[in-house]
């Protein structure tokens, strides 16, 4: 027998975000610097001090559900606040929603949540990056929603399977099973943000035309970057940010991977991974890119960069600040013939110590409906996590960029899903490899030394 939902699934008007322009709290934004803050583990909540998840409010008692995301700016926070108000208005008096935007950046956002859960002050529902699902689950900080989903007859098959692999992962079985740690709010992939004016001035081929002709590969990308850089002055052909996503693209596109197949060992010393890092280093050694670690978005928006690799979350900033003819194109294919793209995602999860688990899960469902996801997509920062033609068509209707299909092409071309390390610490692994890659690109370490030693250096990230 299905239980009666107490939180309504509101039809969120797209006009909520028509005037907003903000970034995303997508996972990728947390690692915009070369050295991400180290994750600090807090002890799991003491069951004697925190309210138990199976102690719902007494019958007839009003319920308040607090929830949190990590918005990039005030405009995005206003969008989530308006969505919360819209859902709240449909609820009547039984359940009241209280949205609170996260105020810390990067990994500090997750660390604060861990501390608040231990102190009994955390919200009932919150968003976290896909890389942190295992960290929160293994510490007993988030609720297994599978029993509630079964009561509701909730179908998870409409979501992209890559996030659901981790959100249904059973650590004891070492594989997906009868678990549900949350629902994906959205997904994103990388694309190349183009300054079409600068590329045309350089006399280079249009990357969009090259992609349409099946000729957009690393050689063509290098030719465009070289032509734009030859304009001189501050002009550079390429820019990207210094974190695991961008350098991981080069590894993936060369046929490499961060981990072995079951995610239990380091694999960035494989010949394919080393080939990808070597290709990336050549771009910087040949002075075709903005210096590694200086960031790519600001110079691209200033009009001095031909191609900037970033996710859909960069679209609101481009709409607001790019005063030139711009668009996007899918990533160039590597020697393996694929883009090597990522499928980035984050999820709404429920505090393991919420006093109202049923109402909290109702909110998670409401926040991931097609209507709510469409409202967030209009902001420009996200792609709906529901895998359907209707969701794709709605996404493509939000312009600029005109070539939004480039992001969907990334989803269709065997992207590598962002995910946690169920047998180790993903944040620690990323810190170790990221610092080593930076040293290689900046000439402080040889690629040979990296290949010989990097996986031994990452061993602590896999130790229990």
CSV table of C-alpha atoms in Angstrom, one decimal:
chain,number,residue,atom,x,y,z
A,1,UNK,CA,0.0,0.0,0.0
A,2,UNK,CA,1.4,3.3,-1.0
A,3,UNK,CA,1.6,6.0,1.7
A,4,UNK,CA,0.0,9.4,1.2
A,5,UNK,CA,2.5,12.1,0.3
A,6,UNK,CA,2.4,15.1,2.6
A,7,UNK,CA,4.5,17.4,0.3
A,8,UNK,CA,2.9,18.3,-3.0
A,9,UNK,CA,4.7,18.1,-6.3
A,10,UNK,CA,4.3,21.6,-7.4
A,11,UNK,CA,4.4,22.7,-11.0
A,12,UNK,CA,7.1,25.3,-10.8
A,13,UNK,CA,6.6,28.2,-13.2
A,14,UNK,CA,9.6,28.7,-15.5
A,15,UNK,CA,9.1,32.5,-15.0
A,16,UNK,CA,10.8,32.0,-11.6
A,17,UNK,CA,14.1,32.0,-13.3
A,18,UNK,CA,13.5,34.1,-16.3
A,19,UNK,CA,15.5,37.1,-15.0
A,20,UNK,CA,18.0,35.2,-12.9
A,21,UNK,CA,21.6,34.6,-14.0
A,22,UNK,CA,23.8,32.6,-11.7
A,23,UNK,CA,26.3,29.8,-11.5
A,24,UNK,CA,25.7,26.3,-10.4
A,25,UNK,CA,26.5,24.5,-7.2
A,26,UNK,CA,27.4,21.6,-9.3
A,27,UNK,CA,30.3,19.3,-8.1
A,28,UNK,CA,32.7,20.7,-10.5
A,29,UNK,CA,32.6,24.2,-9.0
A,30,UNK,CA,34.0,22.9,-5.7
A,31,UNK,CA,37.4,22.3,-7.3
A,32,UNK,CA,38.1,25.5,-9.1
A,33,UNK,CA,41.5,26.0,-7.5
A,34,UNK,CA,44.7,23.9,-7.9
A,35,UNK,CA,44.7,22.7,-4.3
A,36,UNK,CA,41.3,21.9,-2.9
A,37,UNK,CA,40.8,22.2,0.9
A,38,UNK,CA,41.5,18.9,2.7
A,39,UNK,CA,38.4,17.1,3.8
A,40,UNK,CA,38.2,16.9,7.6
A,41,UNK,CA,36.2,14.0,8.9
A,42,UNK,CA,33.9,14.6,11.9
A,43,UNK,CA,32.7,11.8,14.1
A,44,UNK,CA,29.4,10.2,13.3
A,45,UNK,CA,26.5,11.7,15.3
A,46,UNK,CA,25.9,10.2,18.7
A,47,UNK,CA,22.6,8.4,18.6
A,48,UNK,CA,22.0,9.5,22.2
A,49,UNK,CA,22.4,13.2,21.4
A,50,UNK,CA,20.7,13.5,18.0
A,51,UNK,CA,17.0,12.8,17.2
A,52,UNK,CA,16.5,9.4,15.6
A,53,UNK,CA,15.3,9.1,11.9
A,54,UNK,CA,12.5,6.8,12.9
A,55,UNK,CA,10.8,9.3,15.3
A,56,UNK,CA,8.3,11.2,13.2
A,57,UNK,CA,6.4,14.2,14.4
A,58,UNK,CA,3.3,13.3,16.4
A,59,UNK,CA,0.0,13.1,14.5
A,60,UNK,CA,-1.5,16.6,14.0
A,61,UNK,CA,1.8,18.3,14.7
A,62,UNK,CA,3.0,20.8,12.1
A,63,UNK,CA,6.3,19.8,10.4
A,64,UNK,CA,9.1,22.1,9.2
A,65,UNK,CA,11.6,20.7,6.7
A,66,UNK,CA,14.8,22.6,6.3
A,67,UNK,CA,16.8,22.1,3.1
A,68,UNK,CA,20.1,23.4,1.7
A,69,UNK,CA,22.0,23.7,-1.6
A,70,UNK,CA,25.3,25.5,-2.4
A,71,UNK,CA,24.3,28.3,-4.8
A,72,UNK,CA,27.0,30.2,-6.6
A,73,UNK,CA,25.5,33.6,-6.1
A,74,UNK,CA,22.4,35.5,-4.8
A,75,UNK,CA,20.5,35.1,-8.1
A,76,UNK,CA,20.7,31.3,-7.9
A,77,UNK,CA,19.8,31.4,-4.2
A,78,UNK,CA,16.7,33.3,-5.1
A,79,UNK,CA,15.7,30.7,-7.7
A,80,UNK,CA,15.9,27.9,-5.1
A,81,UNK,CA,14.1,30.1,-2.6
A,82,UNK,CA,11.3,30.7,-5.1
A,83,UNK,CA,11.0,27.0,-5.9
A,84,UNK,CA,10.8,26.2,-2.2
A,85,UNK,CA,8.1,28.8,-1.8
A,86,UNK,CA,6.2,27.4,-4.7
A,87,UNK,CA,6.3,23.8,-3.4
A,88,UNK,CA,5.5,25.1,0.1
A,89,UNK,CA,2.4,26.9,-1.2
A,90,UNK,CA,1.0,23.6,-2.5
A,91,UNK,CA,1.5,21.9,0.9
A,92,UNK,CA,-1.0,23.7,2.9
A,93,UNK,CA,-0.4,24.0,6.7
A,94,UNK,CA,0.8,20.5,7.4
A,95,UNK,CA,4.4,20.9,6.2
A,96,UNK,CA,6.4,24.1,6.0
A,97,UNK,CA,9.6,24.3,4.0
A,98,UNK,CA,12.6,26.4,5.0
A,99,UNK,CA,15.3,26.9,2.3
A,100,UNK,CA,18.7,28.0,3.5
A,101,UNK,CA,21.5,28.6,0.9
A,102,UNK,CA,24.9,27.2,1.8
A,103,UNK,CA,27.4,29.9,2.6
A,104,UNK,CA,30.7,28.0,2.3
A,105,UNK,CA,32.5,27.1,-0.9
A,106,UNK,CA,34.2,23.9,-2.2
A,107,UNK,CA,34.9,21.1,0.2
A,108,UNK,CA,34.2,23.4,3.1
A,109,UNK,CA,30.5,23.1,2.3
A,110,UNK,CA,30.6,19.4,2.9
A,111,UNK,CA,32.8,19.7,5.9
A,112,UNK,CA,30.3,22.1,7.5
A,113,UNK,CA,27.5,19.7,6.9
A,114,UNK,CA,29.4,16.9,8.6
A,115,UNK,CA,30.0,19.1,11.6
A,116,UNK,CA,26.4,20.2,11.8
A,117,UNK,CA,25.1,16.6,11.6
A,118,UNK,CA,27.3,15.7,14.5
A,119,UNK,CA,26.0,18.7,16.4
A,120,UNK,CA,22.3,18.0,15.6
A,121,UNK,CA,21.9,21.3,13.7
A,122,UNK,CA,22.0,20.2,10.1
A,123,UNK,CA,19.0,20.6,7.7
A,124,UNK,CA,16.7,17.7,7.0
A,125,UNK,CA,17.6,17.6,3.2
A,126,UNK,CA,20.7,18.8,1.5
A,127,UNK,CA,22.6,18.7,-1.7
A,128,UNK,CA,26.1,17.2,-1.9
A,129,UNK,CA,28.5,16.4,-4.8
A,130,UNK,CA,28.5,12.9,-6.3
A,131,UNK,CA,32.1,12.4,-5.1
A,132,UNK,CA,31.0,12.7,-1.4
A,133,UNK,CA,28.2,10.1,-1.4
A,134,UNK,CA,30.4,7.4,0.0
A,135,UNK,CA,31.9,9.7,2.6
A,136,UNK,CA,28.5,10.6,4.0
A,137,UNK,CA,27.1,7.1,3.7
A,138,UNK,CA,30.1,5.3,5.4
A,139,UNK,CA,29.9,7.8,8.3
A,140,UNK,CA,26.2,7.0,8.8
A,141,UNK,CA,25.2,10.6,8.0
A,142,UNK,CA,22.5,10.1,5.3
A,143,UNK,CA,19.4,8.0,5.3
A,144,UNK,CA,18.8,4.9,3.1
A,145,UNK,CA,15.6,6.0,1.3
A,146,UNK,CA,14.9,2.6,-0.3
A,147,UNK,CA,12.1,1.6,2.2
A,148,UNK,CA,10.3,4.9,1.7
A,149,UNK,CA,10.7,4.6,-2.1
A,150,UNK,CA,9.2,1.1,-2.0
A,151,UNK,CA,6.2,2.4,0.0
A,152,UNK,CA,5.7,5.2,-2.6
A,153,UNK,CA,6.3,2.9,-5.6
A,154,UNK,CA,8.9,5.4,-6.7
A,155,UNK,CA,10.6,4.5,-10.0
A,156,UNK,CA,14.3,5.5,-10.3
A,157,UNK,CA,14.8,4.2,-13.9
A,158,UNK,CA,13.9,7.7,-15.3
A,159,UNK,CA,17.3,9.1,-14.1
A,160,UNK,CA,20.6,8.7,-15.8
A,161,UNK,CA,22.0,5.3,-14.8
A,162,UNK,CA,25.5,6.6,-14.0
A,163,UNK,CA,24.5,8.6,-10.9
A,164,UNK,CA,22.0,5.9,-9.9
A,165,UNK,CA,24.8,3.3,-9.9
A,166,UNK,CA,26.3,5.1,-6.9
A,167,UNK,CA,23.0,6.2,-5.3
A,168,UNK,CA,21.9,2.6,-5.1
A,169,UNK,CA,25.3,1.1,-4.2
A,170,UNK,CA,25.4,-1.4,-1.4
A,171,UNK,CA,28.8,-1.3,0.2
A,172,UNK,CA,28.4,-4.7,1.8
A,173,UNK,CA,27.7,-6.3,-1.5
A,174,UNK,CA,30.2,-4.2,-3.4
A,175,UNK,CA,27.6,-3.5,-6.1
A,176,UNK,CA,24.3,-1.7,-6.6
A,177,UNK,CA,21.5,-3.2,-4.6
A,178,UNK,CA,18.4,-2.5,-2.6
A,179,UNK,CA,19.7,0.9,-1.4
A,180,UNK,CA,18.8,4.5,-2.2
A,181,UNK,CA,21.1,7.2,-0.8
A,182,UNK,CA,19.4,10.1,-2.6
A,183,UNK,CA,18.2,11.4,-6.0
A,184,UNK,CA,20.3,13.3,-8.6
A,185,UNK,CA,19.4,17.0,-8.8
A,186,UNK,CA,21.0,17.5,-12.3
A,187,UNK,CA,23.8,16.4,-14.5
A,188,UNK,CA,26.4,18.3,-16.6
A,189,UNK,CA,29.2,17.6,-19.1
A,190,UNK,CA,32.1,19.6,-20.4
A,191,UNK,CA,32.0,21.6,-23.7
A,192,UNK,CA,34.4,24.1,-25.3
A,193,UNK,CA,33.1,27.6,-24.9
A,194,UNK,CA,34.1,29.4,-28.1
A,195,UNK,CA,34.9,33.1,-28.9
A,196,UNK,CA,33.8,32.9,-32.5
A,197,UNK,CA,35.0,36.4,-33.2
A,198,UNK,CA,38.5,35.7,-32.1
A,199,UNK,CA,38.6,32.3,-34.0
A,200,UNK,CA,37.4,34.0,-37.1
A,201,UNK,CA,40.0,36.8,-36.7
A,202,UNK,CA,42.7,34.2,-36.5
A,203,UNK,CA,41.5,32.6,-39.8
A,204,UNK,CA,41.0,29.3,-38.1
A,205,UNK,CA,38.3,26.7,-39.0
A,206,UNK,CA,35.1,26.9,-37.0
A,207,UNK,CA,35.2,24.1,-34.4
A,208,UNK,CA,31.4,23.6,-34.8
A,209,UNK,CA,31.8,23.0,-38.5
A,210,UNK,CA,34.7,20.6,-37.8
A,211,UNK,CA,32.6,18.7,-35.3
A,212,UNK,CA,29.7,18.4,-37.7
A,213,UNK,CA,32.1,17.0,-40.3
A,214,UNK,CA,33.5,14.5,-37.8
A,215,UNK,CA,36.9,16.2,-37.9
A,216,UNK,CA,37.0,17.8,-34.5
A,217,UNK,CA,39.9,15.9,-32.9
A,218,UNK,CA,43.1,16.8,-31.0
A,219,UNK,CA,45.0,17.8,-34.2
A,220,UNK,CA,42.2,20.2,-35.2
A,221,UNK,CA,42.0,21.6,-31.7
A,222,UNK,CA,45.7,22.3,-31.7
A,223,UNK,CA,45.5,24.0,-35.1
A,224,UNK,CA,42.8,26.4,-33.8
A,225,UNK,CA,44.6,27.0,-30.5
A,226,UNK,CA,47.8,27.8,-32.5
A,227,UNK,CA,46.1,30.2,-34.9
A,228,UNK,CA,44.5,32.2,-32.1
A,229,UNK,CA,47.7,32.3,-30.0
A,230,UNK,CA,49.5,33.6,-33.1
A,231,UNK,CA,47.4,36.8,-32.9
A,232,UNK,CA,49.8,37.8,-30.1
A,233,UNK,CA,49.3,40.2,-27.2
A,234,UNK,CA,47.2,38.6,-24.4
A,235,UNK,CA,45.4,36.3,-26.9
A,236,UNK,CA,45.6,32.5,-26.1
A,237,UNK,CA,44.0,29.7,-28.0
A,238,UNK,CA,42.8,27.8,-24.9
A,239,UNK,CA,42.1,28.0,-21.2
A,240,UNK,CA,40.9,25.6,-18.5
A,241,UNK,CA,40.7,25.5,-14.7
A,242,UNK,CA,43.2,23.5,-12.6
A,243,UNK,CA,41.2,20.6,-11.0
A,244,UNK,CA,40.5,17.0,-11.7
A,245,UNK,CA,37.8,17.4,-14.3
A,246,UNK,CA,39.8,19.3,-17.0
A,247,UNK,CA,43.0,17.3,-16.7
A,248,UNK,CA,40.9,14.1,-16.4
A,249,UNK,CA,39.4,14.9,-19.8
A,250,UNK,CA,42.8,14.5,-21.4
A,251,UNK,CA,43.4,11.2,-19.5
A,252,UNK,CA,39.9,9.9,-20.5
A,253,UNK,CA,40.2,10.9,-24.1
A,254,UNK,CA,43.5,9.1,-24.5
A,255,UNK,CA,41.8,5.9,-23.3
A,256,UNK,CA,43.0,6.2,-19.7
A,257,UNK,CA,41.3,6.4,-16.3
A,258,UNK,CA,41.8,7.6,-12.8
A,259,UNK,CA,41.1,4.1,-11.4
A,260,UNK,CA,41.0,0.5,-12.3
A,261,UNK,CA,37.7,-1.0,-13.4
A,262,UNK,CA,36.3,-1.7,-9.9
A,263,UNK,CA,37.6,1.6,-8.4
A,264,UNK,CA,39.9,-0.1,-5.9
A,265,UNK,CA,43.3,1.0,-7.3
A,266,UNK,CA,45.0,4.0,-8.9
A,267,UNK,CA,45.4,3.8,-12.7
A,268,UNK,CA,46.9,7.2,-13.6
A,269,UNK,CA,50.2,5.6,-14.4
A,270,UNK,CA,48.9,3.6,-17.3
A,271,UNK,CA,50.4,4.3,-20.8
A,272,UNK,CA,47.1,5.7,-21.9
A,273,UNK,CA,46.8,8.1,-18.9
A,274,UNK,CA,50.4,9.2,-19.3
A,275,UNK,CA,49.7,9.9,-23.0
A,276,UNK,CA,46.8,12.1,-22.0
A,277,UNK,CA,48.9,14.1,-19.5
A,278,UNK,CA,51.7,14.4,-22.1
A,279,UNK,CA,49.2,15.9,-24.7
A,280,UNK,CA,48.0,18.4,-22.1
A,281,UNK,CA,51.5,19.4,-21.1
A,282,UNK,CA,52.4,20.0,-24.8
A,283,UNK,CA,49.5,22.6,-25.0
A,284,UNK,CA,51.1,24.5,-22.1
A,285,UNK,CA,54.7,24.0,-23.2
A,286,UNK,CA,53.9,25.4,-26.7
A,287,UNK,CA,52.4,28.6,-25.0
A,288,UNK,CA,48.9,27.9,-26.4
A,289,UNK,CA,47.0,28.3,-23.2
A,290,UNK,CA,46.5,30.7,-20.2
A,291,UNK,CA,49.0,29.6,-17.5
A,292,UNK,CA,47.9,26.6,-15.6
A,293,UNK,CA,46.3,27.5,-12.3
A,294,UNK,CA,45.4,31.1,-13.3
A,295,UNK,CA,41.8,30.1,-14.2
A,296,UNK,CA,40.2,30.3,-17.6
A,297,UNK,CA,36.8,31.9,-17.2
A,298,UNK,CA,37.8,35.5,-16.6
A,299,UNK,CA,40.2,35.8,-19.6
A,300,UNK,CA,37.7,34.0,-21.9
A,301,UNK,CA,34.9,36.4,-20.8
A,302,UNK,CA,37.4,39.3,-21.4
A,303,UNK,CA,37.7,38.2,-25.0
A,304,UNK,CA,41.3,37.1,-25.1
A,305,UNK,CA,40.8,33.3,-25.2
A,306,UNK,CA,39.5,31.3,-28.2
A,307,UNK,CA,38.4,28.1,-26.4
A,308,UNK,CA,37.5,27.6,-22.8
A,309,UNK,CA,36.7,24.1,-21.5
A,310,UNK,CA,34.1,24.1,-18.8
A,311,UNK,CA,30.7,22.7,-17.8
A,312,UNK,CA,27.2,23.9,-18.3
A,313,UNK,CA,27.5,25.8,-15.0
A,314,UNK,CA,29.6,28.4,-16.9
A,315,UNK,CA,26.6,29.4,-19.1
A,316,UNK,CA,25.0,31.9,-16.8
A,317,UNK,CA,28.2,33.9,-16.6
A,318,UNK,CA,28.7,33.7,-20.4
A,319,UNK,CA,25.2,35.0,-20.9
A,320,UNK,CA,25.8,37.9,-18.6
A,321,UNK,CA,29.4,38.9,-19.4
A,322,UNK,CA,30.6,37.7,-22.8
A,323,UNK,CA,30.3,40.7,-25.1
A,324,UNK,CA,31.2,38.9,-28.3
A,325,UNK,CA,29.8,36.2,-30.6
A,326,UNK,CA,30.1,33.0,-28.5
A,327,UNK,CA,28.8,29.4,-28.6
A,328,UNK,CA,29.9,26.0,-27.5
A,329,UNK,CA,31.1,22.8,-29.2
A,330,UNK,CA,31.6,19.3,-28.0
A,331,UNK,CA,35.0,18.3,-26.8
A,332,UNK,CA,37.5,17.2,-29.4
A,333,UNK,CA,38.0,13.5,-29.6
A,334,UNK,CA,41.3,11.9,-28.5
A,335,UNK,CA,43.2,9.0,-30.1
A,336,UNK,CA,40.6,6.6,-28.8
A,337,UNK,CA,37.9,8.3,-30.9
A,338,UNK,CA,35.8,9.5,-28.0
A,339,UNK,CA,35.4,12.8,-26.3
A,340,UNK,CA,36.6,11.5,-22.9
A,341,UNK,CA,33.9,13.6,-21.3
A,342,UNK,CA,32.6,13.5,-17.7
A,343,UNK,CA,29.1,13.1,-16.4
A,344,UNK,CA,29.0,15.4,-13.4
A,345,UNK,CA,26.2,15.2,-10.9
A,346,UNK,CA,25.2,16.0,-7.4
A,347,UNK,CA,22.3,14.6,-5.3
A,348,UNK,CA,19.7,15.6,-2.8
A,349,UNK,CA,20.1,13.4,0.3
A,350,UNK,CA,18.3,13.1,3.7
A,351,UNK,CA,19.9,13.7,7.0
A,352,UNK,CA,20.1,10.3,8.8
A,353,UNK,CA,18.9,12.1,12.0
A,354,UNK,CA,15.9,13.9,10.6
A,355,UNK,CA,12.8,13.6,12.8
A,356,UNK,CA,10.6,13.5,9.7
A,357,UNK,CA,12.1,11.1,7.1
A,358,UNK,CA,8.8,10.6,5.1
A,359,UNK,CA,8.3,14.3,4.6
A,360,UNK,CA,12.0,14.8,3.8
A,361,UNK,CA,11.8,12.2,1.1
A,362,UNK,CA,8.7,13.8,-0.2
A,363,UNK,CA,10.7,17.0,-0.6
A,364,UNK,CA,13.5,15.2,-2.4
A,365,UNK,CA,11.0,13.8,-4.9
A,366,UNK,CA,9.4,17.3,-5.4
A,367,UNK,CA,12.8,18.8,-6.0
A,368,UNK,CA,13.6,16.3,-8.7
A,369,UNK,CA,10.4,16.4,-10.8
A,370,UNK,CA,10.6,17.2,-14.4
A,371,UNK,CA,8.9,20.6,-13.8
A,372,UNK,CA,11.4,21.6,-11.1
A,373,UNK,CA,14.4,20.5,-13.1
A,374,UNK,CA,13.1,22.5,-16.1
A,375,UNK,CA,13.0,25.6,-13.9
A,376,UNK,CA,16.6,25.1,-12.9
A,377,UNK,CA,17.7,24.3,-16.5
A,378,UNK,CA,16.3,27.7,-17.6
A,379,UNK,CA,18.8,29.3,-15.3
A,380,UNK,CA,21.3,27.9,-17.7
A,381,UNK,CA,23.5,26.1,-15.3
A,382,UNK,CA,22.2,22.5,-15.3
A,383,UNK,CA,20.9,19.7,-17.5
A,384,UNK,CA,18.0,17.7,-16.1
A,385,UNK,CA,19.0,14.4,-14.5
A,386,UNK,CA,15.8,12.7,-15.9
A,387,UNK,CA,16.7,10.8,-19.0
A,388,UNK,CA,13.8,11.6,-21.4
A,389,UNK,CA,13.2,13.2,-24.8
A,390,UNK,CA,10.9,15.8,-23.1
A,391,UNK,CA,13.7,16.9,-20.7
A,392,UNK,CA,16.2,17.1,-23.5
A,393,UNK,CA,13.9,19.2,-25.7
A,394,UNK,CA,13.2,21.6,-22.8
A,395,UNK,CA,16.9,21.9,-22.2
A,396,UNK,CA,17.7,22.7,-25.8
A,397,UNK,CA,15.0,25.5,-25.8
A,398,UNK,CA,17.1,27.6,-23.3
A,399,UNK,CA,19.5,29.8,-25.3
A,400,UNK,CA,22.2,31.0,-25.6
A,401,UNK,CA,24.3,29.0,-26.4
A,402,UNK,CA,22.7,28.0,-29.7
A,403,UNK,CA,24.5,24.7,-29.9
A,404,UNK,CA,23.3,23.3,-26.6
A,405,UNK,CA,23.3,19.9,-28.3
A,406,UNK,CA,27.1,19.8,-27.6
A,407,UNK,CA,26.4,19.1,-23.9
A,408,UNK,CA,23.9,16.3,-24.8
A,409,UNK,CA,26.5,14.9,-27.3
A,410,UNK,CA,28.8,14.6,-24.3
A,411,UNK,CA,26.2,12.6,-22.4
A,412,UNK,CA,25.8,10.3,-25.4
A,413,UNK,CA,29.5,9.6,-26.0
A,414,UNK,CA,30.3,7.2,-23.2
A,415,UNK,CA,31.1,9.8,-20.5
A,416,UNK,CA,32.9,8.8,-17.3
A,417,UNK,CA,30.6,9.3,-14.4
A,418,UNK,CA,31.9,11.3,-11.5
A,419,UNK,CA,31.6,9.2,-8.4
A,420,UNK,CA,33.0,8.5,-4.9
A,421,UNK,CA,35.6,5.9,-4.0
A,422,UNK,CA,33.7,3.3,-2.1
A,423,UNK,CA,37.0,1.7,-1.0
A,424,UNK,CA,38.9,4.9,-0.1
A,425,UNK,CA,38.9,8.7,0.1
A,426,UNK,CA,38.1,10.5,-3.2
A,427,UNK,CA,39.0,13.9,-1.8
A,428,UNK,CA,42.4,12.7,-0.6
A,429,UNK,CA,43.1,11.0,-3.9
A,430,UNK,CA,42.2,14.1,-5.9
A,431,UNK,CA,44.5,16.3,-3.7
A,432,UNK,CA,47.5,13.9,-4.3
A,433,UNK,CA,47.0,13.5,-8.0
A,434,UNK,CA,46.1,17.2,-8.6
A,435,UNK,CA,49.2,18.5,-6.9
A,436,UNK,CA,51.4,16.0,-8.9
A,437,UNK,CA,49.8,17.0,-12.3
A,438,UNK,CA,50.3,20.7,-11.5
A,439,UNK,CA,54.0,20.0,-10.8
A,440,UNK,CA,54.3,18.2,-14.2
A,441,UNK,CA,52.6,21.0,-16.1
A,442,UNK,CA,54.6,23.7,-14.4
A,443,UNK,CA,57.9,21.8,-15.1
A,444,UNK,CA,58.6,21.0,-11.5
A,445,UNK,CA,58.4,17.3,-12.0
A,446,UNK,CA,59.1,15.1,-15.0
A,447,UNK,CA,56.4,13.0,-16.6
A,448,UNK,CA,58.7,10.0,-16.2
A,449,UNK,CA,58.8,10.5,-12.4
A,450,UNK,CA,55.1,11.0,-12.3
A,451,UNK,CA,54.5,7.7,-14.2
A,452,UNK,CA,56.9,5.8,-11.9
A,453,UNK,CA,55.7,7.0,-8.6
A,454,UNK,CA,52.2,8.5,-8.6
A,455,UNK,CA,50.2,5.4,-7.8
A,456,UNK,CA,52.4,4.6,-4.8
A,457,UNK,CA,51.9,8.1,-3.6
A,458,UNK,CA,48.1,7.7,-3.8
A,459,UNK,CA,48.2,4.5,-1.6
A,460,UNK,CA,47.1,6.4,1.6
A,461,UNK,CA,43.8,7.4,-0.1
A,462,UNK,CA,42.9,3.7,-0.3
A,463,UNK,CA,43.8,2.8,3.2
A,464,UNK,CA,40.9,2.2,5.5
